[in-house]
């Protein structure tokens, strides 16, 4: 019987074990998509205890706790930090098969050197030992301990990035770069849209009176981000894109109506979003950026809890919208004018794995390896089977050796062991292929692919 999460955790063959321990385990991390807060890095934030680190803002754990019957007061409510932590430890053993069970134990071991099983019996000892170690740690500690070479935050186009400048001038070994996330400009029906346009005009110095001038302001901010190290944009595609683009005149009419206070129909919103992406995509191409599209989330589904707690608190799920026709139309329109930037397609619905892993082959032009990429297993797909299925789909339909690897997609500085989890699964799959006679036992060739997927490909692809 294999010991629980021992040094060979998830590694089922001799080849997998050799690849992981000799090649993958100690590679630096390039985290090209996270939700870490630049301010918490700049100020070297410390954490008062493990509950703040693990449960503060972590909607993954809140969702697990609620599902296990834990009252909201122990998740986002008024209970003490220790009470919340003890409640989490009590129910975590019920989450057999959930990646949070594995992630939490990896974090406990790799960050704190604590080998205890997380349960109600051990909760007090874990609380004391972890907090004792946390007393000498800050956000820099987590980044440097995890060998994070580059971390990209997620930033609004209107952000001044001043704290990024502080970080760049500091002694932190990790390079922290901004990534451009124009959600507030994309979500035209949101209540704050008109106010946001005014804010964007102020920071860009562009008087925004039309759709065209709004796009000029967004382009201005791409240049601002580029000067400060930005090379990646990120877009949440939560509604289906239309197969037929709106005309410039229609886009101007949509914008004019919205700034006067009128809301757009569902179709008009999708046409507006398509127009924005097509316009800003040409800007990314000009600057040599990568455009990341996160497709298929249904966000903030519980209206009562949205009103009580706000967005991003654990009430999201997978959407089953049809995206293929509109997405292909967007990419084809950019490609037609030779202005398709490097693009990554992140998929939340596993039913779309084969759709997107084949779609990327439509738009390769030999200019760069994997110009259009099938992104790593994301959010509800980020578990053992989800990662393996993503690897298999990529391998079945594309060239797996050019894959740019994993991201944390997390707000937590404790999340970096997820890269270790991913690397173990990559090595596991490679070992299975060799064991099955599907790939030669050529350690040099396998090592080259593993180093690429786990580190080198991302560095080259994003020009970091």
CSV table of C-alpha atoms in Angstrom, one decimal:
chain,number,residue,atom,x,y,z
A,1,UNK,CA,0.0,0.0,0.0
A,2,UNK,CA,1.3,3.5,-0.9
A,3,UNK,CA,1.7,5.9,2.0
A,4,UNK,CA,-0.6,8.9,2.0
A,5,UNK,CA,0.9,11.7,-0.3
A,6,UNK,CA,4.4,10.5,0.0
A,7,UNK,CA,7.3,11.8,-2.1
A,8,UNK,CA,6.0,9.8,-5.0
A,9,UNK,CA,2.4,11.1,-4.7
A,10,UNK,CA,0.6,10.7,-8.1
A,11,UNK,CA,3.7,9.2,-9.7
A,12,UNK,CA,2.7,5.7,-10.9
A,13,UNK,CA,5.7,4.6,-12.8
A,14,UNK,CA,9.5,4.6,-12.5
A,15,UNK,CA,9.7,6.9,-15.5
A,16,UNK,CA,7.3,9.4,-13.9
A,17,UNK,CA,9.2,9.3,-10.6
A,18,UNK,CA,12.5,9.9,-12.4
A,19,UNK,CA,11.1,12.8,-14.5
A,20,UNK,CA,9.5,14.5,-11.5
A,21,UNK,CA,12.4,14.2,-9.1
A,22,UNK,CA,15.2,14.9,-11.5
A,23,UNK,CA,13.6,17.4,-13.9
A,24,UNK,CA,10.3,18.9,-12.8
A,25,UNK,CA,10.4,19.3,-9.1
A,26,UNK,CA,12.9,22.1,-8.7
A,27,UNK,CA,12.2,24.2,-11.8
A,28,UNK,CA,11.3,27.9,-11.2
A,29,UNK,CA,7.6,28.9,-11.6
A,30,UNK,CA,6.2,31.3,-14.1
A,31,UNK,CA,2.8,32.2,-12.9
A,32,UNK,CA,1.4,34.1,-15.9
A,33,UNK,CA,-2.2,34.4,-14.5
A,34,UNK,CA,-3.0,35.0,-10.8
A,35,UNK,CA,-5.2,37.3,-8.7
A,36,UNK,CA,-2.5,38.2,-6.2
A,37,UNK,CA,-2.8,41.8,-5.1
A,38,UNK,CA,0.1,44.1,-6.0
A,39,UNK,CA,-0.4,46.1,-2.8
A,40,UNK,CA,0.0,43.1,-0.6
A,41,UNK,CA,3.3,42.4,-2.4
A,42,UNK,CA,4.5,46.0,-2.3
A,43,UNK,CA,3.8,46.3,1.4
A,44,UNK,CA,5.2,42.8,2.3
A,45,UNK,CA,1.9,41.9,3.9
A,46,UNK,CA,2.1,39.5,6.9
A,47,UNK,CA,-0.7,37.2,8.0
A,48,UNK,CA,-2.0,37.2,11.5
A,49,UNK,CA,-2.6,33.4,11.4
A,50,UNK,CA,-3.2,30.5,9.0
A,51,UNK,CA,-7.0,31.2,8.9
A,52,UNK,CA,-6.4,34.6,7.3
A,53,UNK,CA,-3.9,33.0,4.9
A,54,UNK,CA,-6.1,30.0,4.0
A,55,UNK,CA,-9.7,31.2,4.4
A,56,UNK,CA,-9.5,35.0,3.9
A,57,UNK,CA,-11.1,35.5,0.5
A,58,UNK,CA,-10.8,31.9,-0.6
A,59,UNK,CA,-14.1,31.2,-2.2
A,60,UNK,CA,-13.0,27.6,-3.0
A,61,UNK,CA,-12.8,26.7,0.7
A,62,UNK,CA,-15.9,28.7,1.6
A,63,UNK,CA,-17.9,26.7,-1.0
A,64,UNK,CA,-16.5,23.4,0.4
A,65,UNK,CA,-17.4,24.4,3.9
A,66,UNK,CA,-21.0,25.5,3.1
A,67,UNK,CA,-21.5,22.3,1.2
A,68,UNK,CA,-20.4,20.3,4.2
A,69,UNK,CA,-22.9,22.0,6.4
A,70,UNK,CA,-20.8,24.8,7.9
A,71,UNK,CA,-22.8,27.9,8.7
A,72,UNK,CA,-21.9,31.2,6.9
A,73,UNK,CA,-20.7,32.7,10.1
A,74,UNK,CA,-17.7,30.4,10.0
A,75,UNK,CA,-16.9,31.2,6.4
A,76,UNK,CA,-17.4,35.0,5.8
A,77,UNK,CA,-19.1,35.8,9.1
A,78,UNK,CA,-18.2,37.1,12.6
A,79,UNK,CA,-16.7,34.0,14.1
A,80,UNK,CA,-13.1,34.2,15.2
A,81,UNK,CA,-10.2,33.2,12.9
A,82,UNK,CA,-9.5,30.2,15.1
A,83,UNK,CA,-13.1,29.0,15.1
A,84,UNK,CA,-13.2,29.3,11.3
A,85,UNK,CA,-10.0,27.3,10.9
A,86,UNK,CA,-11.2,24.6,13.3
A,87,UNK,CA,-14.5,24.3,11.3
A,88,UNK,CA,-12.5,23.9,8.1
A,89,UNK,CA,-10.3,21.2,9.6
A,90,UNK,CA,-13.3,19.4,10.9
A,91,UNK,CA,-15.0,19.0,7.5
A,92,UNK,CA,-12.0,18.7,5.2
A,93,UNK,CA,-11.7,14.9,5.7
A,94,UNK,CA,-15.2,14.6,4.1
A,95,UNK,CA,-13.8,16.0,0.9
A,96,UNK,CA,-12.3,12.8,-0.4
A,97,UNK,CA,-11.6,13.3,-4.2
A,98,UNK,CA,-11.6,17.1,-4.0
A,99,UNK,CA,-8.4,18.8,-5.0
A,100,UNK,CA,-8.6,21.1,-2.0
A,101,UNK,CA,-7.9,18.1,0.1
A,102,UNK,CA,-4.6,17.5,-1.7
A,103,UNK,CA,-3.7,21.2,-2.1
A,104,UNK,CA,-4.2,21.9,1.6
A,105,UNK,CA,-1.9,19.0,2.6
A,106,UNK,CA,0.7,20.0,-0.1
A,107,UNK,CA,0.6,23.6,1.3
A,108,UNK,CA,1.0,22.4,4.9
A,109,UNK,CA,4.0,20.3,4.0
A,110,UNK,CA,5.8,22.5,1.4
A,111,UNK,CA,5.2,25.9,3.1
A,112,UNK,CA,5.3,25.0,6.8
A,113,UNK,CA,7.0,21.6,6.9
A,114,UNK,CA,4.1,20.1,8.8
A,115,UNK,CA,3.2,16.4,8.0
A,116,UNK,CA,0.1,16.2,10.1
A,117,UNK,CA,-3.2,15.0,8.6
A,118,UNK,CA,-5.7,17.8,8.5
A,119,UNK,CA,-8.6,16.8,10.7
A,120,UNK,CA,-10.4,17.8,13.9
A,121,UNK,CA,-8.0,15.9,16.1
A,122,UNK,CA,-4.9,17.6,14.7
A,123,UNK,CA,-6.4,21.1,14.2
A,124,UNK,CA,-5.1,22.6,17.4
A,125,UNK,CA,-1.5,21.4,16.7
A,126,UNK,CA,-1.6,22.6,13.1
A,127,UNK,CA,-2.9,26.0,14.3
A,128,UNK,CA,0.0,26.4,16.7
A,129,UNK,CA,2.7,25.1,14.5
A,130,UNK,CA,1.6,27.0,11.3
A,131,UNK,CA,1.1,30.2,13.2
A,132,UNK,CA,4.6,30.0,14.8
A,133,UNK,CA,6.1,29.7,11.3
A,134,UNK,CA,3.9,32.4,9.9
A,135,UNK,CA,5.3,34.9,12.4
A,136,UNK,CA,8.5,35.1,10.4
A,137,UNK,CA,6.9,35.1,6.9
A,138,UNK,CA,5.5,37.7,4.6
A,139,UNK,CA,4.2,37.8,1.0
A,140,UNK,CA,7.8,37.9,-0.3
A,141,UNK,CA,8.6,34.7,1.6
A,142,UNK,CA,5.9,32.7,-0.2
A,143,UNK,CA,7.0,33.9,-3.6
A,144,UNK,CA,10.7,33.2,-3.1
A,145,UNK,CA,10.2,30.0,-1.2
A,146,UNK,CA,8.1,28.6,-4.1
A,147,UNK,CA,10.8,29.7,-6.6
A,148,UNK,CA,8.4,32.0,-8.4
A,149,UNK,CA,10.5,33.7,-11.1
A,150,UNK,CA,7.6,35.7,-12.6
A,151,UNK,CA,4.2,36.4,-11.2
A,152,UNK,CA,1.5,38.3,-13.2
A,153,UNK,CA,-1.2,40.1,-11.2
A,154,UNK,CA,-4.6,41.0,-12.7
A,155,UNK,CA,-5.0,44.8,-13.1
A,156,UNK,CA,-7.7,47.1,-14.4
A,157,UNK,CA,-6.7,49.4,-17.4
A,158,UNK,CA,-7.3,52.5,-15.2
A,159,UNK,CA,-4.9,51.3,-12.5
A,160,UNK,CA,-1.9,53.6,-12.1
A,161,UNK,CA,0.4,50.6,-11.3
A,162,UNK,CA,2.4,52.7,-8.8
A,163,UNK,CA,2.8,49.7,-6.5
A,164,UNK,CA,4.2,47.7,-9.4
A,165,UNK,CA,6.8,50.4,-9.7
A,166,UNK,CA,7.6,50.0,-6.0
A,167,UNK,CA,8.0,46.2,-6.4
A,168,UNK,CA,10.2,46.6,-9.5
A,169,UNK,CA,12.6,48.8,-7.6
A,170,UNK,CA,12.6,46.5,-4.5
A,171,UNK,CA,14.9,43.7,-3.6
A,172,UNK,CA,12.3,41.0,-4.3
A,173,UNK,CA,13.7,38.2,-6.4
A,174,UNK,CA,10.4,37.5,-8.1
A,175,UNK,CA,9.5,39.7,-11.1
A,176,UNK,CA,6.0,40.9,-10.6
A,177,UNK,CA,4.3,42.1,-13.8
A,178,UNK,CA,0.9,43.6,-14.5
A,179,UNK,CA,-1.7,41.9,-16.7
A,180,UNK,CA,-4.4,43.8,-18.4
A,181,UNK,CA,-8.0,42.9,-17.4
A,182,UNK,CA,-10.6,45.3,-19.0
A,183,UNK,CA,-13.7,43.6,-17.4
A,184,UNK,CA,-15.3,46.9,-16.5
A,185,UNK,CA,-15.1,48.2,-20.1
A,186,UNK,CA,-16.4,44.8,-21.4
A,187,UNK,CA,-19.5,44.5,-19.2
A,188,UNK,CA,-21.5,47.4,-20.8
A,189,UNK,CA,-24.7,46.7,-18.8
A,190,UNK,CA,-23.1,46.8,-15.4
A,191,UNK,CA,-24.4,49.6,-13.2
A,192,UNK,CA,-20.9,51.2,-12.9
A,193,UNK,CA,-20.1,51.3,-16.6
A,194,UNK,CA,-20.7,55.0,-17.2
A,195,UNK,CA,-18.7,56.0,-14.2
A,196,UNK,CA,-15.9,53.7,-15.3
A,197,UNK,CA,-15.8,55.3,-18.7
A,198,UNK,CA,-15.3,58.7,-17.0
A,199,UNK,CA,-12.5,57.2,-14.9
A,200,UNK,CA,-10.8,55.7,-17.9
A,201,UNK,CA,-11.0,59.0,-19.8
A,202,UNK,CA,-9.3,60.7,-16.8
A,203,UNK,CA,-6.4,58.4,-16.5
A,204,UNK,CA,-5.8,58.0,-20.2
A,205,UNK,CA,-6.1,61.6,-21.1
A,206,UNK,CA,-8.5,60.7,-24.0
A,207,UNK,CA,-11.9,62.4,-24.1
A,208,UNK,CA,-14.3,59.5,-24.4
A,209,UNK,CA,-17.4,60.5,-26.4
A,210,UNK,CA,-17.8,57.4,-28.5
A,211,UNK,CA,-17.0,53.7,-28.9
A,212,UNK,CA,-14.0,54.7,-31.1
A,213,UNK,CA,-12.6,57.1,-28.5
A,214,UNK,CA,-13.1,54.5,-25.7
A,215,UNK,CA,-11.1,52.0,-27.7
A,216,UNK,CA,-8.4,54.7,-28.2
A,217,UNK,CA,-8.3,55.1,-24.4
A,218,UNK,CA,-8.0,51.4,-23.8
A,219,UNK,CA,-5.2,51.3,-26.4
A,220,UNK,CA,-3.5,54.1,-24.6
A,221,UNK,CA,-3.5,52.0,-21.4
A,222,UNK,CA,-2.1,49.0,-23.2
A,223,UNK,CA,0.9,51.2,-24.0
A,224,UNK,CA,1.1,52.3,-20.4
A,225,UNK,CA,1.1,48.7,-19.2
A,226,UNK,CA,3.6,47.7,-21.8
A,227,UNK,CA,6.1,50.3,-20.6
A,228,UNK,CA,5.7,48.7,-17.1
A,229,UNK,CA,6.3,45.1,-18.2
A,230,UNK,CA,2.8,44.1,-19.2
A,231,UNK,CA,2.7,41.5,-22.0
A,232,UNK,CA,-0.6,39.6,-21.3
A,233,UNK,CA,-4.3,40.6,-21.3
A,234,UNK,CA,-7.1,38.6,-19.8
A,235,UNK,CA,-10.8,38.6,-20.7
A,236,UNK,CA,-13.7,36.8,-19.1
A,237,UNK,CA,-16.0,35.5,-21.9
A,238,UNK,CA,-19.2,34.8,-19.9
A,239,UNK,CA,-21.7,35.3,-22.8
A,240,UNK,CA,-21.8,33.7,-26.2
A,241,UNK,CA,-20.0,35.7,-28.9
A,242,UNK,CA,-22.0,36.4,-32.1
A,243,UNK,CA,-21.0,34.8,-35.4
A,244,UNK,CA,-21.7,38.0,-37.2
A,245,UNK,CA,-20.0,41.2,-36.1
A,246,UNK,CA,-21.8,44.5,-35.5
A,247,UNK,CA,-20.9,47.3,-37.9
A,248,UNK,CA,-18.9,50.3,-36.6
A,249,UNK,CA,-22.2,52.3,-36.8
A,250,UNK,CA,-24.0,49.8,-34.6
A,251,UNK,CA,-21.1,49.8,-32.0
A,252,UNK,CA,-21.3,53.6,-31.8
A,253,UNK,CA,-25.1,53.4,-31.4
A,254,UNK,CA,-24.7,50.8,-28.6
A,255,UNK,CA,-22.2,53.0,-26.7
A,256,UNK,CA,-24.3,56.2,-27.2
A,257,UNK,CA,-27.5,54.5,-25.8
A,258,UNK,CA,-25.7,53.1,-22.8
A,259,UNK,CA,-24.0,56.3,-21.7
A,260,UNK,CA,-27.5,57.9,-21.8
A,261,UNK,CA,-28.7,55.3,-19.3
A,262,UNK,CA,-30.3,52.7,-21.6
A,263,UNK,CA,-29.5,49.0,-21.1
A,264,UNK,CA,-28.7,46.8,-24.1
A,265,UNK,CA,-30.4,43.5,-25.1
A,266,UNK,CA,-28.5,40.2,-24.7
A,267,UNK,CA,-27.7,40.2,-28.4
A,268,UNK,CA,-26.5,43.8,-28.3
A,269,UNK,CA,-24.3,43.1,-25.3
A,270,UNK,CA,-22.7,40.1,-27.2
A,271,UNK,CA,-22.2,42.2,-30.3
A,272,UNK,CA,-20.6,45.0,-28.3
A,273,UNK,CA,-18.2,42.5,-26.6
A,274,UNK,CA,-17.2,41.0,-29.9
A,275,UNK,CA,-16.5,44.5,-31.3
A,276,UNK,CA,-14.4,45.4,-28.3
A,277,UNK,CA,-12.4,42.2,-28.5
A,278,UNK,CA,-11.8,42.6,-32.2
A,279,UNK,CA,-10.6,46.1,-31.8
A,280,UNK,CA,-8.4,45.6,-28.8
A,281,UNK,CA,-7.0,42.4,-30.3
A,282,UNK,CA,-5.4,44.4,-33.0
A,283,UNK,CA,-3.7,46.5,-30.3
A,284,UNK,CA,-2.3,43.4,-28.6
A,285,UNK,CA,-1.0,42.2,-32.0
A,286,UNK,CA,0.8,45.5,-32.4
A,287,UNK,CA,2.5,45.3,-29.0
A,288,UNK,CA,3.3,41.6,-29.4
A,289,UNK,CA,1.1,40.6,-26.4
A,290,UNK,CA,-0.8,37.4,-25.7
A,291,UNK,CA,-4.6,37.6,-25.4
A,292,UNK,CA,-6.1,35.2,-22.8
A,293,UNK,CA,-9.8,34.3,-23.1
A,294,UNK,CA,-11.4,32.6,-20.1
A,295,UNK,CA,-14.5,31.0,-21.5
A,296,UNK,CA,-17.6,29.6,-19.9
A,297,UNK,CA,-18.2,30.7,-16.3
A,298,UNK,CA,-21.6,31.4,-14.8
A,299,UNK,CA,-20.8,34.0,-12.1
A,300,UNK,CA,-22.7,35.1,-9.0
A,301,UNK,CA,-25.7,32.9,-9.5
A,302,UNK,CA,-27.2,33.2,-6.0
A,303,UNK,CA,-28.9,36.6,-6.0
A,304,UNK,CA,-29.5,36.6,-2.3
A,305,UNK,CA,-25.9,35.9,-1.5
A,306,UNK,CA,-24.7,38.3,-4.1
A,307,UNK,CA,-26.6,41.1,-2.3
A,308,UNK,CA,-25.3,40.0,1.1
A,309,UNK,CA,-21.7,39.2,0.4
A,310,UNK,CA,-20.9,40.7,-3.1
A,311,UNK,CA,-19.3,39.0,-6.1
A,312,UNK,CA,-16.6,36.3,-6.1
A,313,UNK,CA,-17.7,34.7,-2.9
A,314,UNK,CA,-18.2,31.1,-4.1
A,315,UNK,CA,-21.5,31.1,-6.0
A,316,UNK,CA,-20.2,30.5,-9.5
A,317,UNK,CA,-20.5,27.4,-11.7
A,318,UNK,CA,-19.8,26.0,-15.2
A,319,UNK,CA,-21.9,27.5,-18.0
A,320,UNK,CA,-23.1,25.4,-21.0
A,321,UNK,CA,-23.3,28.2,-23.5
A,322,UNK,CA,-22.3,27.5,-27.1
A,323,UNK,CA,-19.2,29.5,-27.9
A,324,UNK,CA,-17.6,27.8,-30.9
A,325,UNK,CA,-19.2,29.7,-33.8
A,326,UNK,CA,-18.6,33.2,-32.4
A,327,UNK,CA,-15.2,32.4,-31.1
A,328,UNK,CA,-14.0,31.1,-34.4
A,329,UNK,CA,-15.5,34.2,-36.1
A,330,UNK,CA,-13.6,36.5,-33.8
A,331,UNK,CA,-10.3,34.8,-34.3
A,332,UNK,CA,-10.8,34.5,-38.1
A,333,UNK,CA,-11.7,38.2,-38.3
A,334,UNK,CA,-8.4,39.1,-36.6
A,335,UNK,CA,-6.5,36.6,-38.6
A,336,UNK,CA,-8.0,37.9,-41.9
A,337,UNK,CA,-6.2,41.3,-41.4
A,338,UNK,CA,-3.0,39.5,-40.0
A,339,UNK,CA,-3.7,41.1,-36.7
A,340,UNK,CA,-4.5,38.0,-34.6
A,341,UNK,CA,-2.3,38.2,-31.5
A,342,UNK,CA,-0.9,35.2,-29.6
A,343,UNK,CA,-4.1,33.8,-28.0
A,344,UNK,CA,-4.8,31.4,-25.2
A,345,UNK,CA,-8.2,29.7,-24.8
A,346,UNK,CA,-9.1,28.7,-21.2
A,347,UNK,CA,-12.1,26.5,-21.0
A,348,UNK,CA,-14.3,26.0,-17.9
A,349,UNK,CA,-16.7,23.5,-19.4
A,350,UNK,CA,-14.9,20.1,-19.9
A,351,UNK,CA,-17.4,19.3,-22.7
A,352,UNK,CA,-15.6,21.9,-24.7
A,353,UNK,CA,-12.1,20.4,-24.4
A,354,UNK,CA,-12.1,18.8,-27.8
A,355,UNK,CA,-13.8,21.8,-29.4
A,356,UNK,CA,-11.0,24.2,-28.2
A,357,UNK,CA,-8.1,21.8,-28.5
A,358,UNK,CA,-9.0,21.4,-32.2
A,359,UNK,CA,-9.9,25.0,-32.7
A,360,UNK,CA,-6.4,26.2,-31.9
A,361,UNK,CA,-5.1,24.3,-35.0
A,362,UNK,CA,-7.1,26.6,-37.3
A,363,UNK,CA,-5.0,29.6,-36.6
A,364,UNK,CA,-1.4,28.5,-36.4
A,365,UNK,CA,0.9,30.3,-38.9
A,366,UNK,CA,4.4,29.1,-38.1
A,367,UNK,CA,5.4,32.5,-36.6
A,368,UNK,CA,5.7,31.1,-33.1
A,369,UNK,CA,5.2,27.7,-31.6
A,370,UNK,CA,1.6,27.4,-30.5
A,371,UNK,CA,0.5,30.9,-31.5
A,372,UNK,CA,-3.0,29.9,-30.4
A,373,UNK,CA,-2.9,27.7,-27.3
A,374,UNK,CA,-5.4,25.5,-25.4
A,375,UNK,CA,-5.0,26.9,-21.9
A,376,UNK,CA,-4.4,24.7,-18.8
A,377,UNK,CA,-7.2,23.2,-16.7
A,378,UNK,CA,-8.9,26.1,-15.1
A,379,UNK,CA,-11.1,26.6,-11.9
A,380,UNK,CA,-13.6,23.8,-11.9
A,381,UNK,CA,-11.4,21.7,-14.2
A,382,UNK,CA,-8.3,22.2,-12.0
A,383,UNK,CA,-8.3,18.7,-10.3
A,384,UNK,CA,-6.5,15.4,-11.1
A,385,UNK,CA,-8.9,14.2,-13.8
A,386,UNK,CA,-9.4,17.7,-15.2
A,387,UNK,CA,-5.7,18.2,-15.7
A,388,UNK,CA,-5.1,14.8,-17.2
A,389,UNK,CA,-8.1,15.3,-19.6
A,390,UNK,CA,-6.6,18.6,-20.6
A,391,UNK,CA,-3.2,17.1,-21.2
A,392,UNK,CA,-4.8,14.2,-23.2
A,393,UNK,CA,-6.9,16.6,-25.3
A,394,UNK,CA,-3.9,18.8,-26.1
A,395,UNK,CA,-1.8,15.7,-26.9
A,396,UNK,CA,-4.5,14.1,-29.1
A,397,UNK,CA,-5.2,17.2,-31.2
A,398,UNK,CA,-2.1,19.4,-31.1
A,399,UNK,CA,1.6,19.4,-30.1
A,400,UNK,CA,1.8,18.9,-26.4
A,401,UNK,CA,5.5,19.7,-26.2
A,402,UNK,CA,4.7,23.4,-26.9
A,403,UNK,CA,2.2,23.8,-24.1
A,404,UNK,CA,3.0,26.7,-21.8
A,405,UNK,CA,1.9,25.0,-18.6
A,406,UNK,CA,0.0,25.8,-15.4
A,407,UNK,CA,-1.2,28.9,-13.6
A,408,UNK,CA,-2.4,29.4,-10.0
A,409,UNK,CA,-5.4,31.6,-11.0
A,410,UNK,CA,-5.6,32.3,-7.2
A,411,UNK,CA,-5.8,35.2,-4.7
A,412,UNK,CA,-3.8,33.1,-2.2
A,413,UNK,CA,0.0,33.4,-1.7
A,414,UNK,CA,-0.2,29.8,-0.4
A,415,UNK,CA,-1.4,28.4,-3.8
A,416,UNK,CA,1.9,27.7,-5.4
A,417,UNK,CA,2.0,24.0,-4.5
A,418,UNK,CA,-0.7,23.7,-7.2
A,419,UNK,CA,2.2,23.9,-9.7
A,420,UNK,CA,3.8,20.9,-8.0
A,421,UNK,CA,0.5,19.1,-8.3
A,422,UNK,CA,0.3,19.9,-12.0
A,423,UNK,CA,4.0,18.8,-12.6
A,424,UNK,CA,3.4,15.5,-10.9
A,425,UNK,CA,0.4,14.9,-13.2
A,426,UNK,CA,2.4,15.8,-16.3
A,427,UNK,CA,5.1,13.3,-15.3
A,428,UNK,CA,2.5,10.7,-14.4
A,429,UNK,CA,1.0,10.9,-17.9
A,430,UNK,CA,4.3,10.7,-19.6
A,431,UNK,CA,5.3,7.7,-17.5
A,432,UNK,CA,2.0,6.0,-18.4
A,433,UNK,CA,2.7,6.6,-22.1
A,434,UNK,CA,6.1,5.1,-21.8
A,435,UNK,CA,4.9,2.1,-19.8
A,436,UNK,CA,2.2,1.4,-22.4
A,437,UNK,CA,4.7,1.4,-25.2
A,438,UNK,CA,3.3,4.6,-26.7
A,439,UNK,CA,6.5,6.7,-26.4
A,440,UNK,CA,10.1,5.5,-26.2
A,441,UNK,CA,11.9,5.5,-22.9
A,442,UNK,CA,14.1,8.4,-24.0
A,443,UNK,CA,14.9,10.3,-20.9
A,444,UNK,CA,16.5,13.2,-22.8
A,445,UNK,CA,13.5,13.7,-25.1
A,446,UNK,CA,11.1,13.4,-22.2
A,447,UNK,CA,13.1,15.8,-20.1
A,448,UNK,CA,13.1,18.4,-22.8
A,449,UNK,CA,9.3,18.3,-23.0
A,450,UNK,CA,8.8,18.3,-19.2
A,451,UNK,CA,11.1,21.3,-18.8
A,452,UNK,CA,9.3,23.1,-21.6
A,453,UNK,CA,5.8,22.5,-20.2
A,454,UNK,CA,6.7,23.3,-16.6
A,455,UNK,CA,8.9,26.4,-17.3
A,456,UNK,CA,10.7,27.2,-20.5
A,457,UNK,CA,7.8,27.4,-22.9
A,458,UNK,CA,6.0,30.0,-20.9
A,459,UNK,CA,9.2,32.1,-20.6
A,460,UNK,CA,9.7,32.0,-24.4
A,461,UNK,CA,6.0,32.3,-25.4
A,462,UNK,CA,5.3,35.4,-23.3
A,463,UNK,CA,8.7,37.0,-24.0
A,464,UNK,CA,9.2,37.4,-20.3
